Amino acid sequence: MSEWVSYYRSEAPEEEEEEEQEERGAEAVANYRFSGRDSLIFLVDASKAMFESDGDGVTPFDMTIQCIRSVYTSKIISSDRDLLSVVFYGTEKNKNSADFKHVYVLQELDNPGAKRVLELDHYKGDEGRVLFCETFGHNADYSLGEALWACSNLFSDVQVRLSHKRIMLFTNEDNPHANDSAKAKLARTRAGDLRDTGIILDLMHLKKPGGFDISLFYRDIINIAEDEDLGIQPEESGKLEHLMKIVRAKETKKRTLVRLNLYLSKDLSLSVGVYSLVQKAYKPYPVKLHRETNEPVKTKTRMFNGKTGSLLLPSDTKRAQTYGNRQIVLEKEETEELKRFDSPGLFLIGFKPLSMLKQHHHIKPSQFIYPEESLVSGSTTLFNALLMKCLEREVMALCRYTARRNTPPRFVALVPQEEEVDEQKVQVAPPGFHIIFLPYADDKRNIDFTEKVPASREQVDKMKEIIQKLRFKYRTSSFENPVLQQHFRNLEALALDMMEPEQAEDLTVPKVEEMNRRLGNLVEEFKQLVYAPDYSPDGNAAKRKQASDGQTEKRPKVEISEDELRSHVQKGTLGKLTVPVLKDACRFYRLKGGGKKQELMDALTEYFNGH
């Protein structure tokens, strides 16, 4: 019988990694299967004004192409199933399904790929400007309404289900139809049609001489997502970094992990969406290919009887859990029933001061909740009232949290967060509550710490000086995973036929020279205060190593006695011990238990039953 470990989480690293991979893969497939794919059209103004530099040598058009290229490469890595398209308007030539003049569809809505990135690279820089003029030309007699209509047709022609439709309009002309009221009216009408069909239209306005006035025309044109604020418009983009910051903030649909009710009492509830603000980044899964045809292959798992070799169907297997030297056998339906504790939701228990939440309570990344007005009318108003009061009184809400019907409840704290915007009025932090997962009593470990060695006031003051000299403002966005970045750059170089990959800078490496320059003689002064005059860390380490080489191999020290282990085996409670303790015990008794927790438990159980 297979061991019943599907619900009780193993502490073995190998099993954790497998579970994480399966969970991430299943979540990605579910996202696309049930909610559809994200789609994004880059609608780019190709008039002559976009190709004029303001003195720094970079034109608005060149900035736009670099920005689009960056989105393409990031989508290839993060979500290659999404659909992207590039459409120019204001060109001499035209290419679109409705044969509108001066509208050219460079790339239809399709998955991002290396060929598309290479095509965009042709129009970068001075050579790209000349090539664009020769290939497409410029014409100011365009209709923005027809360009929007062409984009709407691109969405309609897609056969797959789309969960999110967005158009990003790049231009540095704040009043394109100032002398033609008919075209201006048509553009407003088409923009209204987009709004009615759920297509979001964002304006990425670029720098122009005299400034970009959004109120002249585009305030009536753009329509934004429900969770974005029209009242706070970012400033015009004069630099690529600023443009990229705005595009990155809007390019991806904010997907909810789950939508559920927050129950304030038996008769009062509001609807919220749960979001994941932080998620560990992984290398993409390798795809298995047939060695001769390079076609993707599918993996199928089958179970066989270990004694007879006959094929087993799902109905032929059961789950079991060892308890008190007995195998407790359960049917599949019974194991599923054991997972269901309560209906999904957040149930308010009470409020506590924020000062009671400690850093060591952190056991997993937090989640974030935001009101869902579409499910329960009035949720936003009630949510904001609760948020304002919690911020005002500096309290957190304690809740019982059940994310889904088959997940166990968790004890969580809802920590309020106020909205923050930067100098360009771009949102840095959204308003809402962070869901902080609190530990149960079972999650805590009692560890015997060594006695504290008291430090003198002079030593403490000297260390304070060192810490003060090495302080810096930490931002998570400033540090990228160097292993992941180099991996992606290697893939990009292969896909785009580059001579060699660009080397990723490892920003996690300490800047030793700069640190030494800042510290000066403080480190030597601290050493003199703490260590003996003849103390040498390197020399002592070498002596310890030489001494250890000459000694015979020692058996590992076991933190738990033989009587305690025997008691755990008899009671069937070995599962309460951690994997490192079980491994040390197996090494001590020279048992081969493997790397999984259940295998270690089985080895110890068999040993003590025989002795």
Coordinates of C-alpha atoms in Angstrom, one line a residue:
M1 CA 0.0 0.0 0.0
S2 CA 1.2 3.5 -0.7
E3 CA 2.0 5.6 2.3
W4 CA -0.6 8.2 3.2
V5 CA 1.6 11.3 2.8
S6 CA -0.4 13.4 0.4
Y7 CA -1.8 15.6 3.2
Y8 CA 0.8 15.4 6.0
R9 CA 3.6 17.5 4.6
S10 CA 7.0 15.8 4.7
E11 CA 10.0 17.7 5.9
A12 CA 12.4 16.0 3.5
P13 CA 13.9 18.5 1.1
E14 CA 13.4 16.1 -1.9
E15 CA 9.7 15.8 -1.3
E16 CA 9.2 19.5 -0.7
E17 CA 10.9 20.3 -4.0
E18 CA 8.7 17.7 -5.8
E19 CA 5.5 19.1 -4.2
E20 CA 6.5 22.6 -5.1
Q21 CA 7.1 21.7 -8.7
E22 CA 3.8 19.9 -9.0
E23 CA 2.0 22.7 -7.3
R24 CA 3.5 25.4 -9.5
G25 CA 2.9 23.4 -12.7
A26 CA -0.7 22.7 -11.8
E27 CA -1.3 26.3 -10.9
A28 CA 0.1 27.6 -14.2
V29 CA -2.1 25.2 -16.2
A30 CA -5.2 26.1 -14.2
N31 CA -4.6 29.8 -14.7
Y32 CA -4.7 29.4 -18.5
R33 CA -7.4 26.7 -18.6
F34 CA -10.0 28.5 -16.5
S35 CA -9.2 32.2 -16.7
G36 CA -7.7 32.4 -20.2
R37 CA -4.6 34.2 -21.5
D38 CA -3.5 37.8 -21.1
S39 CA -3.3 39.7 -24.3
L40 CA -1.5 43.0 -24.9
I41 CA -1.4 45.2 -28.0
F42 CA 1.3 47.9 -28.4
L43 CA -0.3 50.7 -30.4
V44 CA 2.6 53.0 -31.5
D45 CA 2.4 56.5 -33.0
A46 CA 4.7 56.4 -36.1
S47 CA 4.4 60.1 -37.0
K48 CA 7.5 62.2 -37.7
A49 CA 7.4 63.8 -34.2
M50 CA 8.1 60.5 -32.6
F51 CA 11.5 60.2 -34.5
E52 CA 12.8 63.7 -33.4
S53 CA 15.3 63.7 -30.6
D54 CA 15.2 66.4 -27.9
G55 CA 19.0 66.6 -27.7
D56 CA 20.1 63.5 -25.8
G57 CA 20.2 61.4 -29.0
V58 CA 17.3 59.0 -28.0
T59 CA 14.0 59.5 -29.9
P60 CA 10.6 58.7 -28.3
F61 CA 10.2 56.0 -31.0
D62 CA 13.5 54.4 -30.1
M63 CA 12.5 54.4 -26.4
T64 CA 9.2 52.8 -27.3
I65 CA 10.8 50.0 -29.3
Q66 CA 13.3 49.2 -26.5
C67 CA 10.5 49.1 -24.0
I68 CA 8.4 46.8 -26.2
R69 CA 11.4 44.5 -26.7
S70 CA 12.0 44.4 -23.0
V71 CA 8.4 43.3 -22.4
Y72 CA 8.7 40.6 -25.1
T73 CA 11.9 39.1 -23.5
S74 CA 10.4 39.2 -20.0
K75 CA 7.2 37.5 -21.3
I76 CA 9.2 34.8 -23.0
I77 CA 10.7 34.0 -19.6
S78 CA 7.7 34.6 -17.3
S79 CA 4.5 33.8 -19.3
D80 CA 5.2 32.6 -22.8
R81 CA 1.5 31.7 -23.3
D82 CA 0.4 35.3 -23.3
L83 CA -0.4 37.0 -26.6
L84 CA 1.4 40.2 -27.8
S85 CA 1.0 42.4 -30.9
V86 CA 2.6 45.6 -32.3
V87 CA 0.6 48.0 -34.4
F88 CA 1.8 51.3 -36.0
Y89 CA -0.4 54.2 -36.9
G90 CA 0.6 57.3 -38.8
T91 CA 2.4 55.3 -41.5
E92 CA 2.3 55.8 -45.3
K93 CA 1.6 52.1 -45.9
N94 CA -1.2 50.1 -44.4
K95 CA -1.7 46.5 -43.4
N96 CA -4.8 45.4 -41.4
S97 CA -7.8 43.2 -41.8
A98 CA -10.2 46.2 -42.4
D99 CA -7.8 47.9 -44.8
F100 CA -7.8 51.2 -42.8
K101 CA -5.4 53.7 -44.2
H102 CA -2.1 54.6 -42.3
V103 CA -2.6 51.7 -39.9
Y104 CA 0.1 48.9 -40.1
V105 CA -0.1 45.7 -38.1
L106 CA 3.5 44.7 -37.7
Q107 CA 2.8 41.6 -35.6
E108 CA -0.5 39.8 -35.1
L109 CA -1.6 38.7 -31.6
D110 CA 0.5 35.7 -30.9
N111 CA 3.0 34.2 -28.4
P112 CA 6.2 36.1 -27.9
G113 CA 9.2 34.5 -29.6
A114 CA 12.8 35.0 -30.7
K115 CA 11.9 35.9 -34.3
R116 CA 9.6 38.6 -33.1
V117 CA 12.3 40.1 -30.9
L118 CA 14.8 40.1 -33.8
E119 CA 12.2 41.8 -36.0
L120 CA 11.9 44.6 -33.5
D121 CA 15.7 45.0 -33.3
H122 CA 15.7 46.1 -37.0
Y123 CA 14.0 49.4 -36.0
K124 CA 16.4 50.4 -33.2
G125 CA 18.8 53.3 -33.4
D126 CA 19.7 55.5 -36.4
E127 CA 19.8 52.6 -38.9
G128 CA 16.4 51.5 -37.7
R129 CA 15.0 55.0 -38.2
V130 CA 16.1 55.0 -41.8
L131 CA 14.8 51.5 -42.4
F132 CA 11.4 52.4 -40.9
C133 CA 11.1 55.4 -43.1
E134 CA 11.9 53.4 -46.2
T135 CA 9.6 50.5 -45.2
F136 CA 6.6 52.2 -43.8
G137 CA 6.9 55.9 -44.3
H138 CA 5.1 58.7 -42.4
N139 CA 1.7 60.3 -42.9
A140 CA -0.1 62.6 -40.5
D141 CA -3.6 62.1 -42.1
Y142 CA -4.4 59.1 -39.8
S143 CA -7.5 58.4 -37.8
L144 CA -6.9 57.2 -34.2
G145 CA -10.4 55.8 -34.1
E146 CA -9.6 53.5 -37.0
A147 CA -6.4 52.4 -35.3
L148 CA -8.4 51.5 -32.2
W149 CA -10.9 49.7 -34.4
A150 CA -8.0 47.7 -36.0
C151 CA -6.8 46.7 -32.5
S152 CA -10.4 45.6 -31.6
N153 CA -10.4 43.4 -34.7
L154 CA -7.2 41.7 -33.6
F155 CA -8.7 40.7 -30.3
S156 CA -11.8 39.4 -32.1
D157 CA -9.8 37.3 -34.5
V158 CA -8.1 35.3 -31.7
Q159 CA -9.5 31.8 -31.3
V160 CA -8.4 31.1 -27.7
R161 CA -10.1 32.4 -24.6
L162 CA -8.7 35.8 -23.4
S163 CA -8.9 36.8 -19.8
H164 CA -7.4 40.2 -20.1
K165 CA -7.3 42.6 -23.0
R166 CA -5.2 45.7 -22.9
I167 CA -4.0 48.3 -25.4
M168 CA -0.9 50.4 -24.6
L169 CA -0.9 53.6 -26.7
F170 CA 2.6 55.2 -27.1
T171 CA 2.6 58.8 -28.4
N172 CA 4.0 62.3 -27.8
E173 CA 1.2 64.1 -29.5
D174 CA -1.3 65.4 -26.9
N175 CA -4.0 66.6 -29.4
P176 CA -3.8 64.4 -32.6
H177 CA -7.1 65.6 -34.2
A178 CA -7.1 69.3 -33.1
N179 CA -8.3 70.4 -36.6
D180 CA -10.6 67.6 -37.4
S181 CA -13.6 67.3 -35.1
A182 CA -15.1 64.3 -37.0
K183 CA -12.0 62.2 -36.4
A184 CA -11.8 63.3 -32.8
K185 CA -15.5 62.2 -32.3
L186 CA -14.8 58.9 -34.0
A187 CA -11.9 58.2 -31.7
R188 CA -14.0 58.9 -28.6
T189 CA -16.7 56.6 -29.9
R190 CA -14.3 53.8 -30.6
A191 CA -12.7 54.3 -27.2
G192 CA -16.2 53.9 -25.7
D193 CA -16.8 50.7 -27.6
L194 CA -13.5 49.3 -26.2
R195 CA -14.7 50.2 -22.7
D196 CA -18.0 48.4 -23.2
T197 CA -16.3 45.2 -24.5
G198 CA -13.9 45.1 -21.5
I199 CA -10.7 46.3 -23.4
I200 CA -8.4 48.5 -21.3
L201 CA -6.8 51.4 -23.0
D202 CA -3.7 52.8 -21.3
L203 CA -1.8 56.0 -22.4
M204 CA 2.0 55.9 -22.3
H205 CA 2.6 59.5 -23.1
L206 CA 6.1 60.5 -24.0
K207 CA 8.0 63.8 -23.6
K208 CA 7.3 66.6 -26.1
P209 CA 8.5 70.2 -26.3
G210 CA 6.2 72.4 -24.2
G211 CA 4.9 69.4 -22.2
F212 CA 2.1 66.9 -22.7
D213 CA -1.4 68.1 -21.8
I214 CA -3.6 65.0 -21.2
S215 CA -6.7 67.1 -20.7
L216 CA -6.7 68.3 -24.4
F217 CA -7.8 65.0 -25.8
Y218 CA -6.8 61.7 -24.1
R219 CA -8.6 62.1 -20.8
D220 CA -11.8 61.3 -22.7
I221 CA -10.1 58.4 -24.6
I222 CA -8.3 56.3 -22.1
N223 CA -10.1 53.8 -19.9
I224 CA -8.4 51.9 -17.1
A225 CA -8.9 48.8 -15.0
E226 CA -11.3 48.8 -12.1
D227 CA -8.4 48.6 -9.6
E228 CA -6.5 51.6 -11.0
D229 CA -7.0 55.3 -10.3
L230 CA -7.7 57.7 -13.2
G231 CA -7.2 60.7 -10.9
I232 CA -3.5 60.0 -10.4
Q233 CA -1.8 60.1 -13.8
P234 CA 2.0 59.6 -14.0
E235 CA 4.1 62.3 -15.6
E236 CA 5.2 62.1 -19.2
S237 CA 8.1 59.8 -19.8
G238 CA 11.3 61.4 -20.9
K239 CA 13.6 58.5 -20.0
L240 CA 13.5 54.8 -20.8
E241 CA 13.7 53.8 -17.1
H242 CA 10.6 55.8 -16.3
L243 CA 8.7 54.4 -19.3
M244 CA 9.7 50.8 -18.4
K245 CA 8.5 51.4 -14.8
I246 CA 5.0 52.4 -15.9
V247 CA 4.7 49.6 -18.5
R248 CA 5.9 46.9 -16.1
A249 CA 3.3 48.1 -13.6
K250 CA 0.5 47.7 -16.1
E251 CA 1.5 44.9 -18.5
T252 CA 0.3 42.0 -16.3
K253 CA -3.2 41.4 -15.1
K254 CA -3.4 41.1 -11.3
R255 CA -4.6 37.5 -10.9
T256 CA -6.4 36.6 -7.7
L257 CA -5.4 33.4 -6.0
V258 CA -8.9 33.1 -4.7
R259 CA -12.0 35.2 -4.1
L260 CA -13.8 34.8 -0.7
N261 CA -15.8 36.5 2.0
L262 CA -14.4 38.3 5.0
Y263 CA -16.9 37.7 7.8
L264 CA -16.9 40.5 10.4
S265 CA -19.9 38.9 12.2
K266 CA -22.6 36.4 11.5
D267 CA -24.7 38.9 9.6
L268 CA -22.0 41.1 8.1
S269 CA -19.5 40.2 5.4
L270 CA -17.6 41.7 2.5
S271 CA -16.0 40.1 -0.5
V272 CA -12.2 40.3 -1.1
G273 CA -9.6 39.0 -3.6
V274 CA -6.4 37.3 -2.3
Y275 CA -3.2 38.2 -4.2
S276 CA 0.3 36.9 -4.0
L277 CA 2.7 39.9 -3.9
V278 CA 5.9 37.8 -3.6
Q279 CA 6.5 34.5 -5.3
K280 CA 9.8 32.7 -5.5
A281 CA 11.3 32.8 -9.0
Y282 CA 12.4 29.5 -10.6
K283 CA 14.2 28.4 -13.7
P284 CA 11.7 27.3 -16.4
Y285 CA 10.9 23.6 -16.6
P286 CA 13.1 21.7 -19.1
V287 CA 10.9 20.2 -21.9
K288 CA 11.6 16.5 -22.7
L289 CA 12.0 16.0 -26.5
H290 CA 12.3 12.9 -28.6
R291 CA 16.0 12.4 -29.4
E292 CA 15.4 11.9 -33.2
T293 CA 12.4 14.1 -34.0
N294 CA 12.8 16.9 -31.4
E295 CA 9.1 16.6 -30.8
P296 CA 7.9 17.1 -27.2
V297 CA 7.1 13.9 -25.4
K298 CA 4.5 13.2 -22.7
T299 CA 5.1 11.5 -19.5
K300 CA 2.7 8.9 -18.1
T301 CA 2.9 7.3 -14.6
R302 CA 1.6 3.8 -14.0
M303 CA 1.6 1.7 -10.8
F304 CA 2.4 -2.0 -10.7
N305 CA 2.1 -4.7 -8.0
G306 CA 5.6 -5.2 -6.6
K307 CA 5.1 -9.0 -6.3
T308 CA 3.1 -10.0 -9.4
G309 CA 4.0 -7.1 -11.7
S310 CA 0.4 -6.6 -12.7
L311 CA -0.9 -3.1 -13.5
L312 CA -2.8 -1.4 -10.7
L313 CA -5.8 0.9 -11.3
P314 CA -6.5 3.9 -9.0
S315 CA -9.3 1.9 -7.4
D316 CA -6.8 -0.9 -6.5
T317 CA -4.8 1.3 -4.1
K318 CA -5.5 2.7 -0.7
R319 CA -3.7 5.1 1.7
A320 CA -2.2 4.2 5.0
Q321 CA -0.6 6.0 8.0
T322 CA 1.6 4.1 10.5
Y323 CA 0.5 4.8 14.1
G324 CA 1.5 2.7 17.1
N325 CA 3.2 0.1 14.9
R326 CA -0.1 -0.4 13.0
Q327 CA -1.1 0.7 9.6
I328 CA -4.3 2.7 9.6
V329 CA -5.9 2.1 6.2
L330 CA -8.2 4.7 4.8
E331 CA -10.2 4.9 1.6
K332 CA -9.5 7.8 -0.8
E333 CA -12.9 9.4 0.1
E334 CA -12.0 9.2 3.8
T335 CA -8.6 11.0 3.2
E336 CA -10.4 13.7 1.2
E337 CA -13.0 14.2 3.9
L338 CA -10.2 14.6 6.5
K339 CA -8.9 17.6 4.6
R340 CA -12.2 19.5 4.8
F341 CA -12.5 21.5 8.0
D342 CA -14.7 24.5 7.1
S343 CA -16.1 26.5 4.2
P344 CA -13.6 28.9 2.6
G345 CA -13.4 32.4 4.1
L346 CA -11.8 34.8 6.5
F347 CA -13.5 34.9 9.9
L348 CA -12.7 37.8 12.2
I349 CA -11.7 36.8 15.7
G350 CA -10.7 40.1 17.1
F351 CA -8.1 42.9 17.1
K352 CA -4.6 43.3 18.6
P353 CA -2.0 46.1 18.7
L354 CA 0.5 45.9 15.8
S355 CA 3.3 45.9 18.4
M356 CA 2.3 42.3 19.3
L357 CA 3.3 41.0 15.9
K358 CA 6.9 39.8 16.1
Q359 CA 9.3 39.2 13.3
H360 CA 9.9 35.6 14.4
H361 CA 6.3 34.8 13.7
H362 CA 7.0 34.7 10.0
I363 CA 6.6 31.2 8.6
K364 CA 5.8 31.7 4.9
P365 CA 5.4 34.6 2.5
S366 CA 2.4 36.9 3.2
Q367 CA -0.5 37.4 0.9
F368 CA -2.6 40.5 0.2
I369 CA -6.3 41.2 0.2
Y370 CA -8.2 43.9 -1.8
P371 CA -12.0 44.4 -2.0
E372 CA -14.0 42.6 -4.8
E373 CA -16.9 44.9 -5.6
S374 CA -18.2 42.7 -8.4
L375 CA -19.2 39.9 -5.9
V376 CA -20.7 41.8 -3.0
S377 CA -21.9 45.4 -3.6
G378 CA -20.6 47.8 -1.0
S379 CA -17.5 45.7 -0.2
T380 CA -15.1 48.6 -1.2
T381 CA -16.8 51.1 1.1
L382 CA -16.8 48.7 4.1
F383 CA -13.2 47.6 3.3
N384 CA -11.9 51.1 3.2
A385 CA -13.6 52.0 6.5
L386 CA -12.0 48.9 8.2
L387 CA -8.6 49.8 6.7
M388 CA -8.8 53.5 7.8
K389 CA -9.8 52.5 11.4
C390 CA -7.0 49.9 11.7
L391 CA -4.4 52.4 10.4
E392 CA -5.7 55.1 12.7
R393 CA -5.7 52.9 15.8
E394 CA -2.5 50.9 14.8
V395 CA -4.1 47.6 15.2
M396 CA -4.2 44.3 13.2
A397 CA -7.2 42.0 12.7
L398 CA -6.8 38.4 13.8
C399 CA -8.7 35.9 11.6
R400 CA -9.3 32.2 10.9
Y401 CA -8.4 31.7 7.2
T402 CA -9.5 28.8 5.0
A403 CA -8.4 29.5 1.4
R404 CA -10.1 26.5 -0.2
R405 CA -12.5 23.7 0.8
N406 CA -9.7 21.1 1.0
T407 CA -7.1 23.1 2.8
P408 CA -6.7 23.3 6.6
P409 CA -7.5 26.5 8.4
R410 CA -4.7 28.9 9.4
F411 CA -4.5 31.5 12.1
V412 CA -3.6 34.9 10.4
A413 CA -3.1 38.6 11.1
L414 CA -4.4 41.2 8.7
V415 CA -1.9 44.0 8.8
P416 CA -3.1 47.3 7.3
Q417 CA -1.2 49.1 4.6
E418 CA -1.7 52.7 3.3
E419 CA -1.3 53.5 -0.4
E420 CA 2.0 55.0 -1.4
V421 CA 2.9 56.8 -4.6
D422 CA 6.3 58.1 -5.8
E423 CA 7.3 61.5 -7.2
Q424 CA 5.8 60.6 -10.7
K425 CA 2.5 59.6 -9.0
V426 CA 3.1 55.9 -9.8
Q427 CA 1.7 53.6 -7.2
V428 CA 4.5 52.0 -5.1
A429 CA 2.3 50.2 -2.5
P430 CA -1.4 49.5 -2.9
P431 CA -3.9 50.1 0.0
G432 CA -5.1 46.9 1.7
F433 CA -4.3 44.3 4.2
H434 CA -1.3 41.9 4.3
I435 CA -2.2 38.4 5.4
I436 CA 0.5 37.3 7.8
F437 CA 0.4 33.6 8.6
L438 CA 0.9 33.0 12.3
P439 CA 2.5 29.8 13.8
Y440 CA 0.5 27.2 15.7
A441 CA 1.9 25.9 19.0
D442 CA 3.0 22.8 17.1
D443 CA 5.1 24.8 14.7
K444 CA 7.4 26.2 17.5
R445 CA 10.7 24.4 18.5
N446 CA 12.3 24.5 21.9
I447 CA 16.0 25.0 21.4
D448 CA 18.7 25.1 24.1
F449 CA 20.8 28.1 23.6
T450 CA 24.3 28.5 25.1
E451 CA 24.8 31.1 27.8
K452 CA 25.3 34.6 26.6
V453 CA 28.9 35.9 26.8
P454 CA 28.6 39.4 28.2
A455 CA 30.2 42.2 26.2
S456 CA 31.7 45.3 27.7
R457 CA 30.2 48.8 27.0
E458 CA 33.3 49.7 25.1
Q459 CA 33.0 46.6 22.8
V460 CA 29.3 47.3 22.2
D461 CA 30.0 51.0 21.3
K462 CA 32.7 50.0 18.9
M463 CA 30.5 47.5 17.1
K464 CA 27.8 50.2 16.9
E465 CA 30.3 52.4 15.1
I466 CA 31.0 49.6 12.6
I467 CA 27.3 49.0 12.0
Q468 CA 26.7 52.7 11.5
K469 CA 29.5 52.9 8.9
L470 CA 28.1 49.9 6.9
R471 CA 24.4 50.9 6.8
F472 CA 22.7 51.4 3.4
K473 CA 19.2 51.7 2.1
Y474 CA 18.1 48.2 1.1
R475 CA 15.6 47.8 -1.7
T476 CA 14.5 44.3 -2.9
S477 CA 14.1 45.6 -6.4
S478 CA 17.9 46.4 -6.5
F479 CA 19.0 42.8 -6.2
E480 CA 18.3 40.2 -8.8
N481 CA 19.1 36.5 -8.5
P482 CA 22.4 36.2 -10.3
V483 CA 21.9 32.5 -11.1
L484 CA 18.5 33.0 -12.7
Q485 CA 19.6 36.2 -14.6
Q486 CA 22.6 34.4 -16.1
H487 CA 20.5 31.4 -17.0
F488 CA 17.9 33.6 -18.8
R489 CA 20.7 35.6 -20.6
N490 CA 22.2 32.3 -21.9
L491 CA 18.8 31.3 -23.2
E492 CA 18.3 34.7 -24.8
A493 CA 21.7 34.5 -26.5
L494 CA 20.9 31.1 -28.0
A495 CA 17.4 32.1 -29.1
L496 CA 18.6 35.4 -30.7
D497 CA 21.7 34.0 -32.3
M498 CA 24.1 36.2 -30.3
M499 CA 27.8 35.7 -30.4
E500 CA 28.0 35.3 -26.6
P501 CA 25.6 35.9 -23.7
E502 CA 25.7 39.1 -21.8
Q503 CA 27.2 38.5 -18.4
A504 CA 24.9 39.2 -15.4
E505 CA 26.4 41.3 -12.6
D506 CA 26.2 39.6 -9.2
L507 CA 25.0 42.4 -6.9
T508 CA 25.0 40.1 -3.9
V509 CA 28.8 40.0 -3.7
P510 CA 30.0 42.4 -0.9
K511 CA 32.0 45.4 -2.1
V512 CA 35.0 44.6 0.1
E513 CA 37.1 47.6 -1.0
E514 CA 34.3 50.1 -0.4
M515 CA 33.6 48.5 3.0
N516 CA 37.2 48.7 4.0
R517 CA 37.4 52.3 2.9
R518 CA 34.4 53.2 5.0
L519 CA 35.5 51.3 8.1
G520 CA 39.2 52.5 8.2
N521 CA 40.8 51.2 11.4
L522 CA 37.5 50.3 13.2
V523 CA 37.9 46.6 12.5
E524 CA 41.4 46.4 14.0
E525 CA 40.3 48.5 17.0
F526 CA 37.4 46.0 17.6
K527 CA 39.7 43.0 17.3
Q528 CA 42.0 44.5 20.0
L529 CA 39.0 45.0 22.3
V530 CA 37.6 41.4 21.8
Y531 CA 40.5 39.0 21.0
A532 CA 43.7 38.2 22.8
P533 CA 46.9 39.8 21.4
D534 CA 48.2 36.6 19.9
Y535 CA 44.8 35.4 18.4
S536 CA 44.8 34.5 14.7
P537 CA 41.5 33.2 13.3
D538 CA 43.2 31.7 10.3
G539 CA 45.9 30.0 12.3
N540 CA 43.4 28.5 14.8
A541 CA 41.2 27.2 12.0
A542 CA 44.2 25.5 10.4
K543 CA 45.1 23.8 13.8
R544 CA 41.6 22.6 14.3
K545 CA 41.6 21.1 10.8
Q546 CA 45.0 19.3 11.3
A547 CA 43.8 17.9 14.6
S548 CA 40.6 16.6 13.1
D549 CA 42.5 14.9 10.2
G550 CA 44.5 12.7 12.7
Q551 CA 41.5 11.5 14.6
T552 CA 39.3 8.5 13.8
E553 CA 35.8 9.1 12.6
K554 CA 33.4 9.9 15.4
R555 CA 29.8 8.8 15.5
P556 CA 27.4 11.7 15.3
K557 CA 26.0 13.1 18.5
V558 CA 22.3 12.3 18.9
E559 CA 20.2 15.0 20.5
I560 CA 17.7 12.4 21.8
S561 CA 18.3 9.5 24.1
E562 CA 17.8 5.8 23.2
D563 CA 14.9 5.5 25.7
E564 CA 13.1 8.5 24.2
L565 CA 13.5 7.0 20.7
R566 CA 12.2 3.7 21.9
S567 CA 9.2 5.4 23.6
H568 CA 8.4 7.3 20.3
V569 CA 8.6 4.0 18.4
Q570 CA 6.2 2.2 20.8
K571 CA 3.8 5.1 20.7
G572 CA 4.0 5.6 17.0
T573 CA 5.0 9.3 17.4
L574 CA 8.3 9.4 15.5
G575 CA 6.7 11.8 13.1
K576 CA 6.9 14.5 15.7
L577 CA 10.7 14.5 15.4
T578 CA 12.4 16.6 12.7
V579 CA 14.3 15.1 9.8
P580 CA 17.8 16.2 11.0
V581 CA 17.1 14.4 14.4
L582 CA 16.0 11.3 12.6
K583 CA 19.0 11.3 10.3
D584 CA 21.4 11.7 13.2
A585 CA 19.7 8.8 14.9
C586 CA 20.0 6.6 11.8
R587 CA 23.7 7.5 11.4
F588 CA 24.3 6.7 15.1
Y589 CA 22.8 3.2 14.8
R590 CA 24.4 2.8 11.3
L591 CA 21.0 2.4 9.6
K592 CA 20.3 3.1 5.9
G593 CA 17.2 5.2 6.0
G594 CA 17.3 7.1 2.7
G595 CA 16.5 10.9 2.5
K596 CA 12.7 10.8 3.1
K597 CA 11.2 11.2 6.5
Q598 CA 9.0 8.1 6.2
E599 CA 12.0 6.0 5.2
L600 CA 14.0 7.2 8.2
M601 CA 11.0 6.4 10.5
D602 CA 10.6 2.9 9.0
A603 CA 14.4 2.2 9.5
L604 CA 14.3 3.3 13.2
T605 CA 11.0 1.4 13.8
E606 CA 12.4 -1.8 12.4
Y607 CA 15.7 -1.5 14.4
F608 CA 14.0 -0.9 17.8
N609 CA 11.4 -3.7 17.2
G610 CA 14.3 -6.1 16.6
H611 CA 16.4 -5.0 19.6

